[in-house]
Amino acid sequence: MLIALFYLLLASSLGILLRLFPVTNVDANYKYVLHTHSHIALLGWVYVSLTSLIYYLFIKKTAQKKFRNIFYATHITIVGMLFSFPVTGYALFSILFSTLFLICSYWFYFLFKKYHHLEKKSYIYKFINTSLIFMTVSSLGPWALGIIMNTLGNTSPYYKNAIYFYLHFQYNGWFIFCLLGIFIFILEKHKIHIHNEFISPFYKYMVISGVLTLFLSFLWMKPNKFLYFLSGLGVLYQLFALGKLQLIFNSYKIFIIEKFTPSVFKLLKFIYFLFILKIVLQTLTIFPFFAELVSYFTDFIIGYLHLTFLGIVSLALFVFFNEFGLIKLSKLGVKIYLLGFILSEVLIFYKGICNWFQLSLIKHYFFILVIVSSLMFFGVSTIIIQGLRHYLKRKLEITI
């Protein structure tokens, strides 16, 4: 968990570096730093966190050695990307390490299927297994990317669609389904069992919408009406899923409040609010006007991706680490992180709106964005320091 948090800190520092480009002369290639930032964030922070939680919670301890091997192999590929991307961008070594990472992820899924101790009929298993299927499916994007670059070039619309394919199944499949599976496990650990009439349709609607909302990512190309129909169907099922989730929340709210501290419950409510906001933003892109708008002004895409990654996913992981006693969550660190996250979202969407309406940005906008991004860095640093203290304290207690 601490290694995963260090990856988040590293991704945050790279994010600050990216914010510095418009402010001062930076002796680095912007695209190369951007590739490094995104890979360390998604594969270092989120992938390592989620797979570690899956191992910790759902894998038989007899398979410990096998998972230790895959853990080390995965880190070698991530560190390889960390050192190759800033120097060469997409080139021989960075592509090699990226490819090896994909193979490690397949290896992890194979071992999960073989050594998990979950009941296959349980919805914990269904959500976790589906999340790993989506993770595997998302890898088709990077494989296709290599072929597209060598044949059609990176200016082809299919190049952008391959990236969107990967991001969709990562953000809307792998991340969300895994978080939901772990959260259901936490509820059951607290003796809160969601009735089948609620959880069964919710799972079904989430899977259908997870597949069909992929086509929202392609609407910027103004495709044929059939893809609009599939996208609309995906949005509809996503709204059905949200309705079922709201029903679950209303039905079990009293029990959930009893099991979590007030601060954690508030954080969970905020994550839920962000999840609703994410669905609203996705739903808007069903309209051709907004689909085209998003393709022209990338700030809206960046804002949406950060909303999911820095908001929903990262905050949920903080809660889970704290819930399982893996780290002692620093309230100050979370507050600083939250302040940085909210302000950065406001500034990113503000820039998108200004570009849309051809308005001038506020004075020193890019410098302010650097300061705001630094808040998240300090927030994560505080969480890591608290986590290290907790870890060393536990080690000392075990030694004594």
mmCIF file with all atom_site columns, C-alpha atoms in Angstrom, residues 39 78 112 114 119 121 167 194 213 329 336 381 396:
data_model
loop_
_atom_site.group_PDB
_atom_site.id
_atom_site.type_symbol
_atom_site.label_atom_id
_atom_site.label_alt_id
_atom_site.label_comp_id
_atom_site.label_asym_id
_atom_site.label_entity_id
_atom_site.label_seq_id
_atom_site.pdbx_PDB_ins_code
_atom_site.Cartn_x
_atom_site.Cartn_y
_atom_site.Cartn_z
_atom_site.occupancy
_atom_site.B_iso_or_equiv
_atom_site.pdbx_formal_charge
_atom_site.auth_seq_id
_atom_site.auth_comp_id
_atom_site.auth_asym_id
_atom_site.auth_atom_id
_atom_site.pdbx_PDB_model_num
ATOM 1  C CA . HIS A 1 39  ? 1.333   5.433   -16.845 1.00 0.00 ? 39  HIS A CA 1
ATOM 2  C CA . ILE A 1 78  ? 6.521   0.032   -13.892 1.00 0.00 ? 78  ILE A CA 1
ATOM 3  C CA . PHE A 1 112 ? -6.828  -14.921 -9.269  1.00 0.00 ? 112 PHE A CA 1
ATOM 4  C CA . LYS A 1 114 ? -7.006  -20.284 -9.787  1.00 0.00 ? 114 LYS A CA 1
ATOM 5  C CA . GLU A 1 119 ? -18.020 -18.172 -3.532  1.00 0.00 ? 119 GLU A CA 1
ATOM 6  C CA . LYS A 1 121 ? -22.318 -17.158 -6.787  1.00 0.00 ? 121 LYS A CA 1
ATOM 7  C CA . LEU A 1 167 ? -9.463  4.463   -20.952 1.00 0.00 ? 167 LEU A CA 1
ATOM 8  C CA . ILE A 1 194 ? -27.760 -6.339  0.328   1.00 0.00 ? 194 ILE A CA 1
ATOM 9  C CA . THR A 1 213 ? -21.306 3.425   -23.012 1.00 0.00 ? 213 THR A CA 1
ATOM 10 C CA . LEU A 1 329 ? -5.538  7.711   7.398   1.00 0.00 ? 329 LEU A CA 1
ATOM 11 C CA . ILE A 1 336 ? -5.413  19.089  2.024   1.00 0.00 ? 336 ILE A CA 1
ATOM 12 C CA . SER A 1 381 ? 2.845   13.315  1.459   1.00 0.00 ? 381 SER A CA 1
ATOM 13 C CA . LEU A 1 396 ? 7.830   -2.533  16.463  1.00 0.00 ? 396 LEU A CA 1
#
